[in-house]
Tab-separated table of C-alpha atoms and ligand atoms in Angstrom:
chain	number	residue	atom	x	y	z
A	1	UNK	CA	168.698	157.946	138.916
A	2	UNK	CA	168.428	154.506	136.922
A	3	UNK	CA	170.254	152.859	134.670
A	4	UNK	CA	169.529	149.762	132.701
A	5	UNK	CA	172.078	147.076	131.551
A	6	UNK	CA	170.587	145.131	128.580
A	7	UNK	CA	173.126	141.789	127.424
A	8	UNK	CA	172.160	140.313	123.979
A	9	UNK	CA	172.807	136.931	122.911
A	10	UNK	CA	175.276	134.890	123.872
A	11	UNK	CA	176.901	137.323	126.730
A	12	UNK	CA	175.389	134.567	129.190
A	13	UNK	CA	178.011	132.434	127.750
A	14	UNK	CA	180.956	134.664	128.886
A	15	UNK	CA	183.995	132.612	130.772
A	16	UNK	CA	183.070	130.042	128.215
A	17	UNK	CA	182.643	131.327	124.940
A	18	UNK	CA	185.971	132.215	122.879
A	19	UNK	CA	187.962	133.443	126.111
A	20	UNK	CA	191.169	134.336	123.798
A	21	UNK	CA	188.477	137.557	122.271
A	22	UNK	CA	186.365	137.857	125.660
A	23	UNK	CA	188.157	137.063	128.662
A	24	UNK	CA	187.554	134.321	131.229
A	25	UNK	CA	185.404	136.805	133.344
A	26	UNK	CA	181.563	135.858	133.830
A	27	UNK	CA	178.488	138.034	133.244
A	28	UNK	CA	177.519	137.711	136.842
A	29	UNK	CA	180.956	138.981	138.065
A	30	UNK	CA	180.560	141.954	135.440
A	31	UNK	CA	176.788	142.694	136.688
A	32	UNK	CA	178.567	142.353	140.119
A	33	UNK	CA	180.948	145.150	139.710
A	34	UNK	CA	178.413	147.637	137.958
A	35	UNK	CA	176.385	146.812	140.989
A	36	UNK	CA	179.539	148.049	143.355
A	37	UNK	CA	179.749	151.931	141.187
A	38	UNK	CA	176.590	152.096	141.229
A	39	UNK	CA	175.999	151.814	145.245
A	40	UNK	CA	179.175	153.583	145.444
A	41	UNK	CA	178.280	156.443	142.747
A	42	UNK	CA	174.308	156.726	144.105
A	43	UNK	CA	172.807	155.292	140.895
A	44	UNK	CA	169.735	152.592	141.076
A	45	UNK	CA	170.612	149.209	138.546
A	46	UNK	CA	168.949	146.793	136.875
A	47	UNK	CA	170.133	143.783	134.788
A	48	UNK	CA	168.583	142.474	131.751
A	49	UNK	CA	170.242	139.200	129.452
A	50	UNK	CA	168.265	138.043	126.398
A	51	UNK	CA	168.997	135.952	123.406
A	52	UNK	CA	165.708	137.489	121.363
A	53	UNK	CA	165.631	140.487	119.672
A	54	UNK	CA	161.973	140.958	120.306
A	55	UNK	CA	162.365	140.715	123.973
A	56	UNK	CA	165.696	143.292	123.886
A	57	UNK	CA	163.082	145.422	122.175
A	58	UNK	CA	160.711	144.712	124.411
A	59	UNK	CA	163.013	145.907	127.559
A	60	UNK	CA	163.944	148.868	125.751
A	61	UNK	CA	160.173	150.152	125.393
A	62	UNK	CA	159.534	149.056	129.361
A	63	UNK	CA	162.377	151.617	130.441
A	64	UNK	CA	160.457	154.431	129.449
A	65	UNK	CA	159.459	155.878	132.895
A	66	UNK	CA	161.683	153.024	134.462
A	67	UNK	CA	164.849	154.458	133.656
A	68	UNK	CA	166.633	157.336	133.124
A	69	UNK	CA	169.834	155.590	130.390
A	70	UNK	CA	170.357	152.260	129.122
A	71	UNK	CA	173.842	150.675	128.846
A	72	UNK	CA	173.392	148.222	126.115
A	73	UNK	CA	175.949	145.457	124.696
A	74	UNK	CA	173.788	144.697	121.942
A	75	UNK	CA	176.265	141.818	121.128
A	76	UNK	CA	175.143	139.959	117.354
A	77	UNK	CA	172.553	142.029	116.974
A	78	UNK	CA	174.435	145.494	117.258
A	79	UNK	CA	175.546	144.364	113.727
A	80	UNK	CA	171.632	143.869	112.385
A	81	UNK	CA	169.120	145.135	114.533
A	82	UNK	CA	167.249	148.136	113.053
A	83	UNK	CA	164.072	147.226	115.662
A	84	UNK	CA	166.830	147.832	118.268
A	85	UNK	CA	167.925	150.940	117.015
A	86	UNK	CA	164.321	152.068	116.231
A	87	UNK	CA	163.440	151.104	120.157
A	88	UNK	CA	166.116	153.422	121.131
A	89	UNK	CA	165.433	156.416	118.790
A	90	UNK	CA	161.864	155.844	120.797
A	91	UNK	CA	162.475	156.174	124.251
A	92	UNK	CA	165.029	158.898	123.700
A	93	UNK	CA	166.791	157.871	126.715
A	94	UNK	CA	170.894	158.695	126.910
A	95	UNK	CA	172.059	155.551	125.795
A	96	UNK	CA	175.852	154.282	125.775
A	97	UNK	CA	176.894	151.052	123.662
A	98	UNK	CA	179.348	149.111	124.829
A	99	UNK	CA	181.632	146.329	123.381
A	100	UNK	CA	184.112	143.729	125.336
A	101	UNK	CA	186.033	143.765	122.318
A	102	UNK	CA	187.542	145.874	119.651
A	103	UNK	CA	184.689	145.948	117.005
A	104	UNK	CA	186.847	147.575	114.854
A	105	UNK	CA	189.661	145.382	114.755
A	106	UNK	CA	187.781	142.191	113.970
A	107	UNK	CA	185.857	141.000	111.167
A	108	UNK	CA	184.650	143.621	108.567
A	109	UNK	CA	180.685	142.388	109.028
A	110	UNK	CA	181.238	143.513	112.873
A	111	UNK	CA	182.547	147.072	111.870
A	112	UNK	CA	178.943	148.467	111.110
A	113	UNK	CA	176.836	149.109	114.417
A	114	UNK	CA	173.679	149.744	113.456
A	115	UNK	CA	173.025	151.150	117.213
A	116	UNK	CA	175.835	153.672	117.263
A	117	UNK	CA	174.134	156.812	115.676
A	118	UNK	CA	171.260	156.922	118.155
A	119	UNK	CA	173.646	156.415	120.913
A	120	UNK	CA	175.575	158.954	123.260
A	121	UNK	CA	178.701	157.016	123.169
A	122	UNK	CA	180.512	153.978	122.012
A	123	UNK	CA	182.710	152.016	124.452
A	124	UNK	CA	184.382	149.431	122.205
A	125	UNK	CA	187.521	147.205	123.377
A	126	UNK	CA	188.858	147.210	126.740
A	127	UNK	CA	187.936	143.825	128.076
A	128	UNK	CA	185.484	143.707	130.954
A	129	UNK	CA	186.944	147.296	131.624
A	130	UNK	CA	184.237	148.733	129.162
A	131	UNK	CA	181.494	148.480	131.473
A	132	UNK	CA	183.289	149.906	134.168
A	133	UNK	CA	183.731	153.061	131.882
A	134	UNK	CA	179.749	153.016	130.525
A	135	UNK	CA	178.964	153.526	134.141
A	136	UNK	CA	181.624	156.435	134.702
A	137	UNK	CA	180.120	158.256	131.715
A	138	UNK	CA	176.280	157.395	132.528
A	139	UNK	CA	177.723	159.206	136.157
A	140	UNK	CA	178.784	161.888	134.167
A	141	UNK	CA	175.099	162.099	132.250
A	142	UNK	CA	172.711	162.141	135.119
A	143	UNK	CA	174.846	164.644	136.953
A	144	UNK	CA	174.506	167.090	133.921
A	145	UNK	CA	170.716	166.090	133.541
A	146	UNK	CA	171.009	166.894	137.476
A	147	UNK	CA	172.308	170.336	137.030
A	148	UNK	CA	170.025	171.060	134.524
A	149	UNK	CA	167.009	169.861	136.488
A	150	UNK	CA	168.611	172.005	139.627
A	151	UNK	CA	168.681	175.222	137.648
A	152	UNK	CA	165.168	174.899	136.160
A	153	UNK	CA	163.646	174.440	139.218
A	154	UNK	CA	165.839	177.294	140.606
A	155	UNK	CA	164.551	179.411	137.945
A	156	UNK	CA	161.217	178.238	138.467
A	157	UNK	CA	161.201	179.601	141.727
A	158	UNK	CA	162.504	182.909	140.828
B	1	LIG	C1	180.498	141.941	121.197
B	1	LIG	C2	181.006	142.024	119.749
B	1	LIG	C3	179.997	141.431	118.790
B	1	LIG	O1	180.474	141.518	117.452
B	1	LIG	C4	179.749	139.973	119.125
B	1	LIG	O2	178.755	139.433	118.279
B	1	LIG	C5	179.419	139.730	120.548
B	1	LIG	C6	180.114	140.522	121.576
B	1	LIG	C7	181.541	142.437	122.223
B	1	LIG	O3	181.142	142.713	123.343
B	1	LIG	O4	182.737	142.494	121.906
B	1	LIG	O5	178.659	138.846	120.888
B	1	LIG	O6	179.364	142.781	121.308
């Protein structure tokens, strides 16, 4: 099963941007160590960075038949973004959010997500470390939608 990793703006800029909220770690080292569960876990990958909200949209509609649950750090735009949320809503794909840091904790505008209620989770806070634990609970998804699957087909058979 697949899982799509969609970066909004500015996440390209991680090991620059503000490392005192985000860390000195890089996107590509992140993307590097998702890569490692998933070979390790049996889960296909993909990668996806934009700065536009149209083309975030735009990736979200594409993983309908592509994928089978997006990982999204919606980053700015998780604060805004009702086309976002709408694109999720449409694909109806299991969906986690994640944050690098503490939403919660930071500035009142960035303790509304406008993503979280069509989501399965939120990940919010642990560094780096919250991607690592989007891709232990997308495992934990596509082995129930495995079961599930399993038994139909079991039934299906008789
Ligand atoms: C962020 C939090 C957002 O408020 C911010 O705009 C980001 C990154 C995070 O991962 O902590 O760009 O999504």
């Amino acid at each position: 099963m697949k899982v799509m990793v969609i970066q909004g703006p500015n996440l390209n800029m991680l090991g620059i941007r503000e490392q005192q909220i985000y860390g000195p770690m890089k996107l590509e080292e992140i993307h590097a160590q998702m890569k490692a569960f998933a070979d390790a876990n049996k889960m296909d990958i993909e990668f996806f960075q934009s700065n536009f909200e149209g083309e975030i949209v735009d990736k979200i509609q594409e993983c309908l038949g592509e994928a089978d649950g997006i990982i999204i750090n919606a980053a700015a735009l998780t604060h805004t973004s009702i086309a976002i949320r709408d694109a999720i809503a449409a694909v109806q794909l299991p969906t986690i959010e994640v944050h690098i840091s503490n939403i919660y904790r930071r500035e009142e505008f960035r303790q509304k997500s406008m993503i979280a209620p069509v989501c399965a989770g939120v990940i919010t806070g642990f560094g780096p470390f919250s991607y690592h634990l989007a891709m232990v609970a997308m495992r934990q998804i596509f082995n129930e939608i495995e079961a599930i699957k399993a038994q139909q087909e079991q039934q299906k058979r008789g």
